[in-house]
C-alpha cells in the first residue's frame, strides 16, 4: 500500500463524493446508483484506514521483536565469553 499523508485521505474522499453528486445532478446516475457508489467509496476509505492501522501495529511489533532478539543474542554472547 502506498503511504499517503493523513489529510489526503479526506481530500480524495471529498473529491469522490462531489463527483458522485455531480453525476447525480447531471442525470447520469440514479439515486440508487448514487447510494451504491457512496457505500463503495466509504468502504474503500474505511478499509484503507484499517489496513494502514494494522500495518503500523505490525511494524511496531517487528521492531520490538528485533530489539528483543538483539538483546537476547548479546546476552548469550556475553554469558559464553564470561
Coordinates of N, CA and C in Angstrom, one line a residue:
X1 N 0.8 -1.2 0.0 CA 0.0 0.0 0.0 C 0.9 1.2 0.0
X2 N 0.6 2.2 -0.8 CA 1.3 3.4 -0.9 C 0.9 4.3 0.3
X3 N 1.9 4.8 1.0 CA 1.7 5.7 2.1 C 1.2 7.1 1.6
X4 N 0.1 7.6 2.2 CA -0.4 8.9 1.9 C -0.5 9.7 3.2
X5 N -0.1 10.9 3.2 CA -0.4 11.7 4.5 C -1.8 11.7 4.8
X6 N -2.1 11.9 6.1 CA -3.5 11.8 6.6 C -4.5 12.7 5.9
X7 N -4.1 13.9 5.6 CA -5.0 14.9 5.0 C -5.5 14.5 3.6
X8 N -4.7 13.7 2.9 CA -5.0 13.4 1.5 C -6.1 12.3 1.5
X9 N -6.3 11.5 2.5 CA -7.4 10.6 2.5 C -8.7 11.3 2.4
X10 N -8.9 12.3 3.2 CA -10.2 13.0 3.2 C -10.3 14.0 2.0
X11 N -9.2 14.5 1.5 CA -9.3 15.3 0.3 C -9.8 14.4 -0.9
X12 N -9.3 13.2 -1.0 CA -9.7 12.3 -2.1 C -11.1 11.8 -1.8
X13 N -11.5 11.6 -0.6 CA -12.8 11.2 -0.2 C -13.8 12.3 -0.6
X14 N -13.5 13.5 -0.3 CA -14.4 14.6 -0.6 C -14.5 14.8 -2.2
X15 N -13.4 14.6 -2.9 CA -13.5 14.7 -4.3 C -14.4 13.6 -4.9
X16 N -14.2 12.4 -4.4 CA -15.0 11.3 -4.9 C -16.5 11.6 -4.6
X17 N -16.8 12.1 -3.4 CA -18.2 12.3 -3.1 C -18.8 13.5 -3.9
X18 N -18.0 14.5 -4.2 CA -18.5 15.6 -5.0 C -18.7 15.2 -6.5
X19 N -17.8 14.3 -7.0 CA -18.0 13.8 -8.3 C -19.3 13.0 -8.4
X20 N -19.5 12.2 -7.3 CA -20.7 11.4 -7.3 C -22.0 12.3 -7.3
X21 N -22.0 13.4 -6.6 CA -23.1 14.3 -6.6 C -23.3 15.0 -7.9
X22 N -22.2 15.4 -8.6 CA -22.3 16.0 -9.9 C -22.9 15.0 -10.9
X23 N -22.5 13.8 -10.8 CA -23.1 12.8 -11.7 C -24.6 12.7 -11.5
X24 N -25.0 12.7 -10.2 CA -26.5 12.7 -9.9 C -27.2 13.9 -10.4
X25 N -26.6 15.1 -10.2 CA -27.2 16.3 -10.7 C -27.3 16.4 -12.2
X26 N -26.3 15.8 -12.9 CA -26.4 15.8 -14.4 C -27.3 14.7 -14.9
X27 N -27.8 13.8 -14.1 CA -28.7 12.8 -14.5 C -28.0 11.6 -15.1
X28 N -26.8 11.5 -14.9 CA -26.0 10.3 -15.4 C -26.2 9.1 -14.6
X29 N -26.5 9.2 -13.3 CA -26.8 8.1 -12.5 C -28.1 8.3 -11.7
X30 N -28.7 7.2 -11.2 CA -29.9 7.4 -10.5 C -29.6 7.5 -9.0
X31 N -30.6 7.7 -8.2 CA -30.4 7.8 -6.7 C -29.9 6.5 -6.1
X32 N -30.4 5.4 -6.7 CA -30.0 4.1 -6.2 C -28.5 3.8 -6.5
X33 N -28.1 4.2 -7.7 CA -26.7 4.0 -8.1 C -25.8 4.9 -7.2
X34 N -26.3 6.1 -7.0 CA -25.5 7.0 -6.1 C -25.3 6.4 -4.7
X35 N -26.4 5.9 -4.2 CA -26.2 5.2 -2.8 C -25.3 4.1 -2.9
X36 N -25.3 3.3 -3.9 CA -24.4 2.2 -4.1 C -23.0 2.7 -4.2
X37 N -22.7 3.7 -5.0 CA -21.4 4.2 -5.1 C -20.9 4.8 -3.8
X38 N -21.8 5.5 -3.1 CA -21.4 6.1 -1.8 C -20.9 5.0 -0.8
X39 N -21.7 3.9 -0.8 CA -21.3 2.7 0.1 C -19.9 2.2 -0.3
X40 N -19.6 2.1 -1.6 CA -18.4 1.6 -2.1 C -17.2 2.6 -1.7
X41 N -17.5 3.9 -1.9 CA -16.5 4.9 -1.6 C -16.1 4.9 -0.1
X42 N -17.1 4.9 0.7 CA -16.9 4.9 2.2 C -16.2 3.6 2.6
X43 N -16.6 2.5 2.1 CA -16.0 1.2 2.5 C -14.5 1.2 2.0
X44 N -14.2 1.7 0.9 CA -12.8 1.8 0.4 C -11.9 2.5 1.4
X45 N -12.4 3.7 1.8 CA -11.6 4.5 2.6 C -11.5 4.0 4.1
X46 N -12.6 3.3 4.5 CA -12.6 2.7 5.8 C -11.6 1.5 5.8
X47 N -11.6 0.7 4.7 CA -10.6 -0.4 4.6 C -9.2 0.1 4.6
X48 N -8.9 1.2 3.8 CA -7.6 1.8 3.8 C -7.1 2.2 5.2
X49 N -8.0 2.8 5.9 CA -7.6 3.3 7.3 C -7.3 2.1 8.2
X50 N -8.2 1.1 8.1 CA -8.0 -0.1 9.0 C -6.7 -0.8 8.6
X51 N -6.4 -1.0 7.3 CA -5.2 -1.7 6.8 C -4.0 -0.9 7.2
X52 N -4.1 0.4 7.1 CA -2.9 1.2 7.5 C -2.6 1.1 9.0
X53 N -3.7 1.1 9.8 CA -3.5 0.9 11.2 C -2.9 -0.5 11.5
X54 N -3.3 -1.5 10.8 CA -2.8 -2.8 11.0 C -1.3 -2.9 10.6
X55 N -1.0 -2.2 9.5 CA 0.4 -2.2 9.1 C 1.3 -1.5 10.1
X56 N 0.8 -0.4 10.7 CA 1.6 0.3 11.7 C 1.8 -0.5 12.9
X57 N 0.8 -1.2 13.4 CA 0.9 -2.1 14.5 C 1.9 -3.3 14.2
X58 N 1.8 -3.8 13.0 CA 2.7 -4.9 12.6 C 4.1 -4.4 12.6
X59 N 4.4 -3.2 12.1 CA 5.7 -2.6 12.0 C 6.3 -2.4 13.4
X60 N 5.4 -2.0 14.4 CA 5.9 -1.8 15.7 C 6.3 -3.1 16.4
X61 N 5.5 -4.2 16.1 CA 5.8 -5.5 16.6 C 7.1 -6.0 16.0
X62 N 7.3 -5.8 14.8 CA 8.6 -6.2 14.2 C 9.8 -5.5 14.8
X63 N 9.7 -4.3 15.1 CA 10.8 -3.5 15.7 C 11.0 -4.0 17.1
X64 N 10.0 -4.3 17.9 CA 10.1 -4.8 19.2 C 10.7 -6.2 19.2
X65 N 10.3 -7.0 18.3 CA 10.8 -8.4 18.2 C 12.3 -8.3 17.8
X66 N 12.7 -7.5 16.9 CA 14.1 -7.3 16.5 C 14.9 -6.9 17.7
X67 N 14.4 -5.9 18.5 CA 15.1 -5.5 19.7 C 15.3 -6.5 20.7
X68 N 14.2 -7.3 20.9 CA 14.3 -8.4 21.9 C 15.3 -9.5 21.5
X69 N 15.3 -9.8 20.2 CA 16.3 -10.8 19.7 C 17.7 -10.3 19.8
X70 N 17.9 -9.1 19.5 CA 19.2 -8.5 19.6 C 19.7 -8.5 21.1
X71 N 18.9 -8.1 22.0 CA 19.3 -8.2 23.4 C 19.6 -9.6 23.9
X72 N 18.7 -10.5 23.4 CA 18.9 -11.9 23.8 C 20.3 -12.5 23.3
X73 N 20.6 -12.2 22.0 CA 21.8 -12.7 21.4 C 23.0 -12.0 22.1
X74 N 23.0 -10.8 22.4 CA 24.1 -10.1 23.1 C 24.3 -10.7 24.4
X75 N 23.2 -11.0 25.1 CA 23.3 -11.6 26.5 C 23.9 -13.0 26.4
X76 N 23.5 -13.8 25.4 CA 24.0 -15.1 25.2 C 25.5 -15.1 24.9
X77 N 25.9 -14.1 24.0 CA 27.3 -14.0 23.7 C 28.1 -13.5 24.9
X78 N 27.6 -12.6 25.7 CA 28.2 -12.2 27.0 C 28.4 -13.3 28.0
X79 N 27.4 -14.2 28.1 CA 27.4 -15.3 29.0 C 28.5 -16.3 28.6
X80 N 28.6 -16.6 27.2 CA 29.5 -17.5 26.7 C 31.0 -17.1 27.0
X81 N 31.2 -15.8 26.8 CA 32.6 -15.3 27.0 C 33.0 -15.0 28.4
X82 N 32.0 -15.0 29.3 CA 32.4 -14.8 30.7 C 32.6 -16.0 31.4

